[in-house]
Amino acid sequence: EVQLVESGGGLVQPGGSLRLSCTASGFTFSNYWMHWVRQAPGKGLVWVSRIKSDGTYTNSADSVKGRFTISRDNAKNTLYLQMNSLRVEDTAVYYCARAGIFPVSPLFSWGQGTLVTVSS
Amino acid sequence: DIQMTQSPSSLSASLGDRVTITCQASQVISRFLNWYQQKPGKAPMLLISDASNLETGVPSRFSGSGSGTYFTFTITSLQPEDFATYYCQQFDTLPLTFGGGTKVEIK
C-alpha cells in the first residue's frame, strides 16, 4: 500500500524558513516523479513544485520560485520542500503527492498533509 | 497559465440523484484532465484520470468525459459517502492547475 507521510509543518514568522519532509513507503520511491501541492484554509488546491525521479530536474510555480526548493533523498525514500522567505500568503496545508514514472501524469497518491502557518 | 473553470461551485442534491459537474479549460488540453474527490480534513483522492479513465477501486457510478477544452464529471446515483468537494485538474502544461472545486452537499 502506498503511504506518504508529511512532517515539518508549524507556526513560523514572516520571513522565516521551514523544511517539510514527506516519507514514502509501499512503492519504489526512486522510480516516480513527486509533487508538492498546497491548500490555503477554506480554499482550493494549488500546485507548488515537482521533481524528477532521480532528482535531476525540478519545476516550481512562479509564486514560490526563488524561495522554495524541492529535493529528494532516494536512499531515505524522502521528499523535501525547503521554504525560505515565508509570507503570510504561504499559509496552507502542504500535501506531497506521487505522480507517475513519466513527467506528464496524474497525482495518483497523496499524503495527509502538514499545516504551515505564517504569522507574526 | 491554463485556467480551469469549474461549475457549479456548489450544489445540493438528494441521495440517488444524478449529478453533473463541468470543467472548461482556457486552452486545448487534449484529454490531460483528472478529477479528484476531497472530504473535509482529508487529502484529495484521484477518481478519474485522462478525462475518462476510472481509477482502480472507484465505484462505477462515477464517470468522466470530454476532450479539448470541455469536460464533464458525473455521479449517476448519489450515495452518502459522495458528499465532498470535487476538483478537476489539467496536466497538459505546467503549472498544473486545478478548478475552483464543486462542493456537493445534501439537500
Coordinates of N, CA and C in Angstrom, one line a residue:
Chain A
E1 N 0.9 -1.2 0.0 CA 0.0 0.0 0.0 C 0.9 1.2 0.0
V2 N 0.6 2.2 -0.9 CA 1.3 3.4 -1.0 C 1.0 4.3 0.3
Q3 N 2.1 4.7 0.9 CA 1.9 5.6 2.1 C 2.8 6.8 1.9
L4 N 2.3 8.0 2.1 CA 3.1 9.2 2.1 C 2.8 10.0 3.4
V5 N 3.8 10.3 4.2 CA 3.6 10.9 5.5 C 4.4 12.2 5.5
E6 N 3.7 13.3 5.6 CA 4.4 14.6 5.6 C 4.6 15.0 7.1
S7 N 5.7 15.8 7.3 CA 6.0 16.3 8.6 C 6.8 17.6 8.4
G8 N 6.9 18.4 9.5 CA 7.7 19.6 9.5 C 6.9 20.9 9.5
G9 N 5.6 20.8 9.4 CA 4.8 22.0 9.4 C 4.8 22.6 10.8
G10 N 4.3 23.8 10.9 CA 4.2 24.5 12.1 C 4.0 26.0 11.9
L11 N 4.2 26.7 13.0 CA 4.0 28.2 13.0 C 5.4 28.9 12.8
V12 N 5.4 29.8 11.9 CA 6.7 30.5 11.6 C 6.3 32.0 11.3
Q13 N 7.3 32.8 11.7 CA 7.0 34.2 11.4 C 7.3 34.6 10.0
P14 N 6.7 35.7 9.5 CA 7.0 36.1 8.1 C 8.5 36.3 8.0
G15 N 9.0 35.9 6.8 CA 10.5 36.0 6.6 C 11.3 34.8 7.0
G16 N 10.6 33.9 7.8 CA 11.3 32.7 8.3 C 11.4 31.6 7.3
S17 N 11.9 30.5 7.8 CA 12.1 29.3 7.0 C 11.6 28.0 7.7
L18 N 11.3 27.1 6.8 CA 10.8 25.8 7.3 C 11.1 24.7 6.3
R19 N 11.4 23.5 6.7 CA 11.6 22.4 5.8 C 10.6 21.3 6.1
L20 N 9.9 21.0 5.0 CA 8.9 19.9 5.1 C 9.5 18.7 4.6
S21 N 9.1 17.6 5.1 CA 9.5 16.2 4.7 C 8.3 15.4 4.3
C22 N 8.5 14.5 3.4 CA 7.5 13.5 3.1 C 8.1 12.1 2.9
T23 N 7.8 11.3 3.9 CA 8.4 9.9 3.9 C 7.5 9.0 3.1
A24 N 8.1 8.3 2.2 CA 7.3 7.4 1.3 C 7.5 5.9 1.7
S25 N 6.5 5.1 1.5 CA 6.6 3.6 1.6 C 5.6 2.9 0.8
G26 N 5.8 1.7 0.5 CA 4.9 0.9 -0.2 C 5.1 0.9 -1.7
F27 N 6.1 1.6 -2.2 CA 6.4 1.6 -3.6 C 7.9 2.0 -3.8
T28 N 8.4 1.8 -5.0 CA 9.8 2.1 -5.3 C 9.9 3.6 -5.5
F29 N 10.2 4.3 -4.5 CA 10.2 5.8 -4.5 C 11.1 6.4 -5.6
S30 N 12.2 5.8 -5.9 CA 13.2 6.3 -6.8 C 12.7 6.2 -8.3
N31 N 11.5 5.6 -8.5 CA 11.0 5.5 -9.9 C 10.0 6.6 -10.3
Y32 N 9.6 7.4 -9.3 CA 8.4 8.2 -9.5 C 8.8 9.7 -9.4
W33 N 8.1 10.5 -10.2 CA 8.0 11.9 -10.1 C 7.2 12.2 -8.8
M34 N 7.6 13.3 -8.1 CA 6.9 13.7 -6.9 C 6.6 15.1 -6.9
H35 N 5.5 15.5 -6.3 CA 5.0 16.9 -6.3 C 4.7 17.4 -4.9
W36 N 4.6 18.7 -4.7 CA 4.0 19.3 -3.6 C 2.8 20.2 -4.1
V37 N 1.7 20.1 -3.4 CA 0.5 20.8 -3.7 C 0.1 21.5 -2.3
R38 N -0.4 22.7 -2.4 CA -0.9 23.3 -1.1 C -2.3 23.8 -1.2
Q39 N -2.9 24.0 0.0 CA -4.3 24.4 0.1 C -4.4 25.3 1.2
A40 N -4.7 26.6 0.9 CA -4.9 27.6 2.0 C -6.2 27.3 2.7
P41 N -6.4 27.7 3.9 CA -7.6 27.3 4.7 C -8.9 27.7 3.9
G42 N -9.7 26.8 3.7 CA -11.0 27.1 3.0 C -10.9 27.3 1.6
K43 N -9.8 27.1 1.0 CA -9.5 27.4 -0.4 C -9.3 26.2 -1.3
G44 N -9.0 26.4 -2.5 CA -8.7 25.3 -3.4 C -7.3 24.8 -3.5
L45 N -7.0 23.9 -4.4 CA -5.7 23.2 -4.5 C -4.8 24.0 -5.4
V46 N -3.6 24.2 -5.0 CA -2.6 24.9 -5.8 C -1.3 24.1 -5.9
W47 N -0.9 23.9 -7.1 CA 0.4 23.2 -7.4 C 1.6 24.0 -7.0
V48 N 2.6 23.4 -6.3 CA 3.7 24.2 -5.9 C 5.0 23.8 -6.6
S49 N 5.3 22.5 -6.7 CA 6.6 22.1 -7.3 C 6.6 20.6 -7.6
R50 N 7.5 20.2 -8.5 CA 7.7 18.8 -8.8 C 9.1 18.5 -9.0
I51 N 9.5 17.2 -8.9 CA 10.9 16.8 -9.0 C 10.9 15.4 -9.7
K52 N 11.8 15.3 -10.6 CA 12.0 14.1 -11.4 C 12.5 12.9 -10.4
S53 N 12.3 11.7 -10.9 CA 12.5 10.5 -10.0 C 14.0 10.5 -9.5
D54 N 14.9 10.9 -10.3 CA 16.3 10.9 -9.9 C 16.8 12.2 -9.3
G55 N 15.9 13.1 -9.2 CA 16.2 14.4 -8.5 C 17.0 15.4 -9.4
T56 N 17.1 15.1 -10.7 CA 17.9 16.0 -11.5 C 17.2 17.1 -12.2
Y57 N 15.9 17.1 -12.0 CA 15.1 18.1 -12.8 C 13.9 18.5 -11.9
T58 N 13.7 19.8 -11.8 CA 12.6 20.4 -10.9 C 11.9 21.5 -11.7
N59 N 10.7 21.7 -11.2 CA 9.9 22.9 -11.7 C 9.1 23.4 -10.5
S60 N 8.9 24.7 -10.5 CA 8.1 25.3 -9.4 C 7.2 26.4 -9.9
A61 N 6.1 26.6 -9.2 CA 5.2 27.7 -9.5 C 5.9 29.0 -9.4
D62 N 5.5 30.0 -10.2 CA 6.1 31.3 -10.1 C 6.0 31.9 -8.7
S63 N 4.9 31.7 -8.0 CA 4.7 32.3 -6.7 C 5.7 31.8 -5.6
V64 N 6.4 30.7 -5.9 CA 7.4 30.2 -4.9 C 8.8 30.2 -5.5
K65 N 9.0 30.5 -6.8 CA 10.3 30.4 -7.4 C 11.3 31.4 -6.6
G66 N 12.5 30.9 -6.4 CA 13.5 31.7 -5.7 C 13.3 31.6 -4.2
R67 N 12.2 31.1 -3.7 CA 12.0 31.0 -2.2 C 11.9 29.5 -1.7
F68 N 11.3 28.7 -2.5 CA 11.1 27.3 -2.2 C 12.0 26.4 -3.0
T69 N 12.5 25.3 -2.4 CA 13.3 24.4 -3.2 C 12.9 23.0 -2.9
I70 N 12.5 22.2 -3.9 CA 12.1 20.8 -3.8 C 13.4 20.0 -4.0
S71 N 13.5 18.9 -3.2 CA 14.6 18.0 -3.3 C 14.1 16.6 -2.8
R72 N 15.0 15.6 -3.0 CA 14.7 14.3 -2.6 C 15.9 13.5 -2.2
D73 N 15.8 12.5 -1.3 CA 16.8 11.6 -1.0 C 16.3 10.2 -1.2
N74 N 16.6 9.6 -2.4 CA 16.1 8.3 -2.7 C 16.5 7.2 -1.8
A75 N 17.7 7.4 -1.2 CA 18.2 6.4 -0.2 C 17.3 6.4 1.0
K76 N 16.7 7.5 1.3 CA 15.9 7.6 2.5 C 14.4 7.6 2.2
N77 N 14.1 7.4 0.9 CA 12.7 7.5 0.5 C 11.9 8.7 1.0
T78 N 12.6 9.8 0.9 CA 12.1 11.1 1.4 C 12.1 12.2 0.4
L79 N 11.0 13.0 0.4 CA 10.9 14.2 -0.4 C 10.9 15.4 0.5
Y80 N 11.5 16.5 0.1 CA 11.6 17.7 0.9 C 11.1 18.9 0.2
L81 N 10.7 19.9 1.0 CA 10.4 21.2 0.5 C 11.0 22.2 1.5
Q82 N 12.1 22.8 1.0 CA 12.7 23.9 1.8 C 12.0 25.2 1.5
M83 N 11.5 25.8 2.5 CA 10.7 27.0 2.3 C 11.4 28.2 3.0
N84 N 11.9 29.2 2.2 CA 12.5 30.3 2.8 C 11.7 31.6 2.5
S85 N 12.0 32.7 3.2 CA 11.4 34.0 3.0 C 9.8 33.8 3.0
L86 N 9.3 33.1 4.0 CA 7.9 32.8 4.0 C 7.1 34.0 4.2
R87 N 5.9 34.0 3.6 CA 4.9 35.1 3.6 C 3.6 34.6 4.2
V88 N 2.8 35.5 4.7 CA 1.5 35.2 5.2 C 0.7 34.4 4.2
E89 N 0.8 34.7 3.0 CA 0.0 34.0 1.9 C 0.5 32.6 1.6
D90 N 1.6 32.2 2.3 CA 2.1 30.8 2.1 C 1.4 29.9 3.1
T91 N 0.6 30.5 4.0 CA -0.2 29.7 5.0 C -1.1 28.7 4.3
A92 N -0.9 27.4 4.6 CA -1.7 26.4 3.9 C -1.3 25.0 4.4
V93 N -2.2 24.0 4.1 CA -1.8 22.6 4.2 C -1.0 22.2 3.0
Y94 N 0.1 21.6 3.3 CA 1.0 21.2 2.2 C 0.9 19.7 2.0
Y95 N 0.6 19.3 0.8 CA 0.5 17.8 0.5 C 1.6 17.4 -0.4
C96 N 2.2 16.3 -0.1 CA 3.1 15.7 -1.1 C 2.2 14.7 -1.9
A97 N 2.6 14.5 -3.1 CA 1.8 13.6 -4.0 C 2.7 12.8 -4.9
R98 N 2.4 11.5 -5.1 CA 3.2 10.7 -6.0 C 2.5 10.8 -7.4
A99 N 3.3 11.1 -8.4 CA 2.8 11.1 -9.8 C 3.2 9.7 -10.4
G100 N 3.5 9.7 -11.7 CA 3.9 8.5 -12.4 C 5.3 8.5 -12.7
I101 N 5.7 7.5 -13.6 CA 7.1 7.4 -13.9 C 7.5 8.3 -15.1
F102 N 6.4 8.9 -15.7 CA 6.6 9.9 -16.8 C 6.4 11.3 -16.3
P103 N 7.0 12.3 -16.9 CA 6.8 13.7 -16.4 C 5.4 14.1 -16.5
V104 N 4.6 13.6 -17.4 CA 3.2 14.0 -17.6 C 2.3 12.9 -17.0
S105 N 1.8 13.1 -15.9 CA 0.9 12.1 -15.3 C 0.1 12.6 -14.2
P106 N -1.0 12.0 -13.8 CA -1.9 12.4 -12.7 C -1.1 12.3 -11.4
L107 N -1.7 12.9 -10.3 CA -1.2 12.8 -9.0 C -2.0 11.6 -8.4
F108 N -1.4 10.4 -8.4 CA -2.1 9.2 -8.0 C -2.3 9.0 -6.5
S109 N -1.4 9.4 -5.7 CA -1.5 9.2 -4.3 C -1.0 10.4 -3.6
W110 N -1.7 10.7 -2.4 CA -1.4 11.9 -1.7 C -1.2 11.6 -0.2
G111 N -0.4 12.4 0.5 CA -0.2 12.3 1.9 C -1.4 13.0 2.6
Q112 N -1.3 12.9 3.9 CA -2.4 13.5 4.7 C -2.2 15.0 4.9
G113 N -1.1 15.5 4.5 CA -0.8 17.0 4.6 C -0.2 17.4 5.9
T114 N 0.5 18.6 5.9 CA 1.0 19.2 7.1 C 0.8 20.7 7.0
L115 N 0.3 21.2 8.1 CA -0.1 22.6 8.1 C 1.1 23.6 8.4
V116 N 1.2 24.6 7.5 CA 2.2 25.6 7.7 C 1.4 26.9 7.9
T117 N 1.7 27.6 9.1 CA 1.1 28.8 9.4 C 2.1 29.9 9.5
V118 N 2.0 30.9 8.6 CA 3.0 32.0 8.7 C 2.3 33.2 9.3
S119 N 2.7 33.6 10.4 CA 2.0 34.7 11.2 C 3.0 35.3 12.2
S120 N 2.8 36.6 12.4 CA 3.6 37.2 13.5 C 2.9 37.2 14.8
Chain B
D1 N -0.7 30.7 -17.9 CA -1.2 29.5 -17.2 C -2.6 29.2 -17.7
I2 N -2.9 27.9 -17.7 CA -4.2 27.4 -18.2 C -5.2 27.6 -17.0
Q3 N -6.3 28.3 -17.3 CA -7.3 28.5 -16.3 C -8.3 27.4 -16.4
M4 N -8.7 26.8 -15.3 CA -9.7 25.7 -15.3 C -11.0 26.3 -14.6
T5 N -12.1 26.4 -15.4 CA -13.3 27.0 -14.8 C -14.3 25.9 -14.6
Q6 N -14.6 25.7 -13.3 CA -15.4 24.5 -12.9 C -16.7 25.1 -12.4
S7 N -17.8 24.4 -12.8 CA -19.1 24.8 -12.4 C -20.1 23.6 -12.2
P8 N -21.0 23.8 -11.2 CA -21.2 24.9 -10.3 C -20.1 24.9 -9.2
S9 N -20.1 25.9 -8.4 CA -19.1 25.9 -7.3 C -19.7 25.1 -6.2
S10 N -21.0 25.0 -6.1 CA -21.6 24.2 -5.1 C -23.0 23.7 -5.6
L11 N -23.5 22.6 -5.1 CA -24.8 22.1 -5.5 C -25.4 21.3 -4.3
S12 N -26.7 21.3 -4.2 CA -27.4 20.5 -3.2 C -28.1 19.4 -4.0
A13 N -28.0 18.2 -3.5 CA -28.6 17.1 -4.2 C -29.1 16.0 -3.2
S14 N -30.0 15.2 -3.6 CA -30.5 14.1 -2.7 C -29.9 12.8 -3.1
L15 N -30.0 11.9 -2.1 CA -29.5 10.5 -2.4 C -30.2 10.0 -3.6
G16 N -29.4 9.3 -4.4 CA -30.0 8.8 -5.7 C -30.0 9.7 -6.9
D17 N -29.7 11.0 -6.6 CA -29.7 11.9 -7.7 C -28.5 11.7 -8.7
R18 N -28.7 12.2 -9.9 CA -27.6 12.2 -10.9 C -27.1 13.6 -10.8
V19 N -25.7 13.7 -10.7 CA -25.0 15.0 -10.5 C -24.0 15.1 -11.6
T20 N -24.0 16.3 -12.2 CA -23.0 16.6 -13.3 C -22.3 17.8 -13.0
I21 N -21.0 17.8 -13.1 CA -20.1 18.9 -12.9 C -19.3 19.2 -14.2
T22 N -19.1 20.4 -14.6 CA -18.4 20.7 -15.8 C -17.1 21.4 -15.5
C23 N -16.2 21.3 -16.4 CA -14.8 21.9 -16.2 C -14.4 22.4 -17.6
Q24 N -14.1 23.6 -17.7 CA -13.7 24.2 -19.0 C -12.3 24.7 -18.9
A25 N -11.4 24.3 -19.8 CA -10.0 24.8 -19.9 C -9.9 26.0 -20.8
S26 N -9.0 26.9 -20.4 CA -8.8 28.1 -21.2 C -8.1 27.9 -22.5
Q27 N -7.5 26.7 -22.7 CA -6.9 26.3 -24.0 C -7.0 24.8 -24.1
V28 N -6.7 24.3 -25.3 CA -6.9 22.9 -25.5 C -5.9 22.1 -24.7
I29 N -6.4 21.1 -24.0 CA -5.5 20.2 -23.2 C -5.7 18.8 -23.6
S30 N -6.2 18.5 -24.8 CA -6.4 17.1 -25.2 C -7.3 16.4 -24.1
R31 N -6.8 15.3 -23.6 CA -7.5 14.6 -22.6 C -6.7 14.6 -21.3
F32 N -5.8 15.6 -21.1 CA -5.0 15.6 -19.9 C -5.7 16.2 -18.7
L33 N -6.7 15.5 -18.3 CA -7.7 16.1 -17.3 C -8.0 15.0 -16.3
N34 N -7.8 15.4 -15.0 CA -8.1 14.5 -13.9 C -9.2 15.0 -13.0
W35 N -9.9 14.1 -12.3 CA -10.9 14.5 -11.3 C -10.5 13.9 -9.9
Y36 N -10.6 14.8 -8.9 CA -10.3 14.4 -7.6 C -11.5 14.6 -6.6
Q37 N -11.6 13.8 -5.6 CA -12.6 14.0 -4.5 C -11.8 14.3 -3.3
Q38 N -12.3 15.3 -2.5 CA -11.7 15.7 -1.3 C -12.8 15.8 -0.2
K39 N -12.7 15.0 0.9 CA -13.6 15.2 2.0 C -13.0 16.1 3.1
P40 N -13.8 16.7 3.9 CA -13.2 17.6 4.9 C -12.1 17.1 5.7
G41 N -11.0 17.8 5.8 CA -9.9 17.4 6.6 C -9.1 16.2 6.1
K42 N -9.4 15.9 4.8 CA -8.7 14.7 4.2 C -7.9 15.2 3.0
A43 N -7.0 14.3 2.5 CA -6.3 14.6 1.3 C -7.2 14.3 0.1
P44 N -6.9 15.0 -1.0 CA -7.6 14.6 -2.3 C -7.3 13.2 -2.7
M45 N -8.3 12.6 -3.4 CA -8.1 11.3 -3.9 C -8.5 11.3 -5.4
L46 N -7.6 10.7 -6.2 CA -7.8 10.6 -7.6 C -8.9 9.6 -8.0
L47 N -9.9 10.1 -8.7 CA -11.0 9.3 -9.1 C -10.9 8.9 -10.6
I48 N -10.7 9.9 -11.4 CA -10.7 9.7 -12.8 C -9.4 10.4 -13.4
S49 N -8.7 9.7 -14.3 CA -7.6 10.2 -14.9 C -7.8 10.2 -16.5
D50 N -7.0 11.0 -17.2 CA -7.1 11.1 -18.6 C -8.6 11.3 -19.1
A51 N -9.3 12.1 -18.4 CA -10.7 12.5 -18.7 C -11.7 11.5 -18.5
S52 N -11.4 10.2 -18.7 CA -12.5 9.2 -18.5 C -12.0 7.9 -18.0
N53 N -10.8 7.8 -17.5 CA -10.3 6.5 -17.0 C -10.6 6.4 -15.5
L54 N -11.4 5.5 -15.2 CA -11.8 5.3 -13.8 C -10.7 4.6 -13.0
E55 N -10.2 5.1 -11.9 CA -9.1 4.5 -11.2 C -9.6 3.2 -10.5
T56 N -8.7 2.4 -10.3 CA -9.0 1.1 -9.6 C -9.6 1.3 -8.3
G57 N -10.7 0.6 -8.1 CA -11.4 0.7 -6.8 C -12.5 1.8 -6.7
V58 N -12.5 2.6 -7.7 CA -13.5 3.7 -7.7 C -14.8 3.2 -8.2
P59 N -15.9 3.4 -7.5 CA -17.2 2.8 -8.0 C -17.6 3.3 -9.4
S60 N -18.3 2.4 -10.1 CA -18.7 2.7 -11.5 C -19.8 3.8 -11.6
R61 N -20.3 4.3 -10.5 CA -21.3 5.4 -10.6 C -20.6 6.7 -11.0
F62 N -19.3 6.7 -10.8 CA -18.5 7.9 -11.2 C -18.0 7.7 -12.7
S63 N -18.1 8.8 -13.4 CA -17.6 8.8 -14.8 C -17.2 10.1 -15.3
G64 N -16.4 10.2 -16.3 CA -15.9 11.4 -16.8 C -15.9 11.3 -18.3
S65 N -16.0 12.5 -19.0 CA -15.9 12.5 -20.4 C -15.4 13.9 -20.9
G66 N -15.1 14.0 -22.2 CA -14.7 15.2 -22.7 C -13.3 15.2 -23.3
S67 N -13.0 16.2 -24.1 CA -11.6 16.4 -24.6 C -11.5 17.8 -25.1
G68 N -10.3 18.2 -25.4 CA -10.1 19.6 -25.9 C -10.2 20.6 -24.7
T69 N -11.3 21.3 -24.6 CA -11.4 22.3 -23.6 C -12.6 22.0 -22.7
Y70 N -13.5 21.1 -23.0 CA -14.7 20.9 -22.2 C -14.9 19.5 -21.7
F71 N -15.1 19.4 -20.4 CA -15.1 18.1 -19.7 C -16.3 18.1 -18.7
T72 N -16.8 16.8 -18.6 CA -17.9 16.7 -17.6 C -17.5 15.5 -16.6
F73 N -18.0 15.6 -15.4 CA -17.9 14.6 -14.4 C -19.3 14.3 -13.9
T74 N -19.6 13.0 -13.8 CA -21.0 12.6 -13.5 C -21.0 11.6 -12.4
I75 N -21.9 11.7 -11.4 CA -22.2 10.7 -10.4 C -23.6 10.3 -10.8
T76 N -23.8 9.0 -11.1 CA -25.2 8.6 -11.6 C -26.2 8.4 -10.5
S77 N -25.8 8.0 -9.3 CA -26.7 7.8 -8.3 C -26.0 8.2 -7.0
L78 N -26.3 9.4 -6.5 CA -25.5 9.9 -5.3 C -25.7 9.1 -4.1
Q79 N -24.6 8.7 -3.5 CA -24.6 7.9 -2.3 C -24.1 8.8 -1.1
P80 N -24.4 8.4 0.1 CA -24.0 9.2 1.3 C -22.5 9.5 1.3
E81 N -21.7 8.6 0.9 CA -20.2 8.8 1.0 C -19.7 9.8 -0.1
D82 N -20.6 10.2 -1.0 CA -20.2 11.0 -2.1 C -20.2 12.5 -1.8
F83 N -20.8 12.9 -0.7 CA -20.8 14.3 -0.3 C -19.4 14.7 0.0
A84 N -18.9 15.6 -0.8 CA -17.5 16.0 -0.8 C -17.3 17.2 -1.7
T85 N -16.1 17.6 -1.9 CA -15.7 18.6 -2.9 C -14.9 17.9 -4.0
Y86 N -15.3 18.3 -5.2 CA -14.6 17.7 -6.4 C -13.9 18.7 -7.2
Y87 N -12.7 18.3 -7.6 CA -11.8 19.2 -8.3 C -11.4 18.6 -9.7
C88 N -11.4 19.4 -10.7 CA -10.7 19.0 -11.9 C -9.3 19.6 -11.9
Q89 N -8.5 19.0 -12.7 CA -7.1 19.4 -12.8 C -6.5 19.0 -14.2
Q90 N -5.8 20.0 -14.8 CA -5.1 19.7 -16.0 C -3.7 19.4 -15.8
F91 N -3.2 18.5 -16.6 CA -1.7 18.2 -16.5 C -1.1 18.2 -17.9
D92 N -1.7 19.0 -18.8 CA -1.1 19.2 -20.1 C 0.1 20.1 -20.1
T93 N 0.1 21.1 -19.3 CA 1.1 22.2 -19.3 C 1.4 22.6 -17.8
L94 N 2.6 22.8 -17.5 CA 3.0 23.5 -16.2 C 2.7 25.0 -16.3
P95 N 2.2 25.6 -15.2 CA 2.0 24.9 -13.9 C 0.7 24.1 -14.0
L96 N 0.7 22.9 -13.3 CA -0.5 22.2 -13.1 C -1.5 23.1 -12.5
T97 N -2.8 23.1 -13.0 CA -3.8 24.0 -12.4 C -5.1 23.2 -12.1
F98 N -5.8 23.6 -11.1 CA -7.0 23.0 -10.6 C -8.2 23.9 -10.9
G99 N -9.3 23.3 -11.0 CA -10.6 24.1 -11.0 C -10.8 24.6 -9.6
G100 N -11.8 25.4 -9.4 CA -12.1 26.0 -8.1 C -12.8 25.1 -7.1
G101 N -13.2 24.0 -7.7 CA -13.9 23.0 -6.8 C -15.4 23.1 -6.9
T102 N -16.1 22.0 -6.7 CA -17.5 21.9 -6.6 C -17.9 21.2 -5.3
K103 N -18.5 21.8 -4.4 CA -18.9 21.2 -3.1 C -20.3 20.6 -3.3
V104 N -20.4 19.3 -3.1 CA -21.7 18.6 -3.2 C -22.2 18.4 -1.8
E105 N -23.4 19.0 -1.6 CA -24.0 18.9 -0.3 C -25.3 18.2 -0.3
I106 N -25.8 17.8 0.9 CA -27.0 17.1 1.0 C -28.2 18.1 0.9
K107 N -29.2 17.8 0.1 CA -30.4 18.6 0.0 C -31.3 18.3 1.2

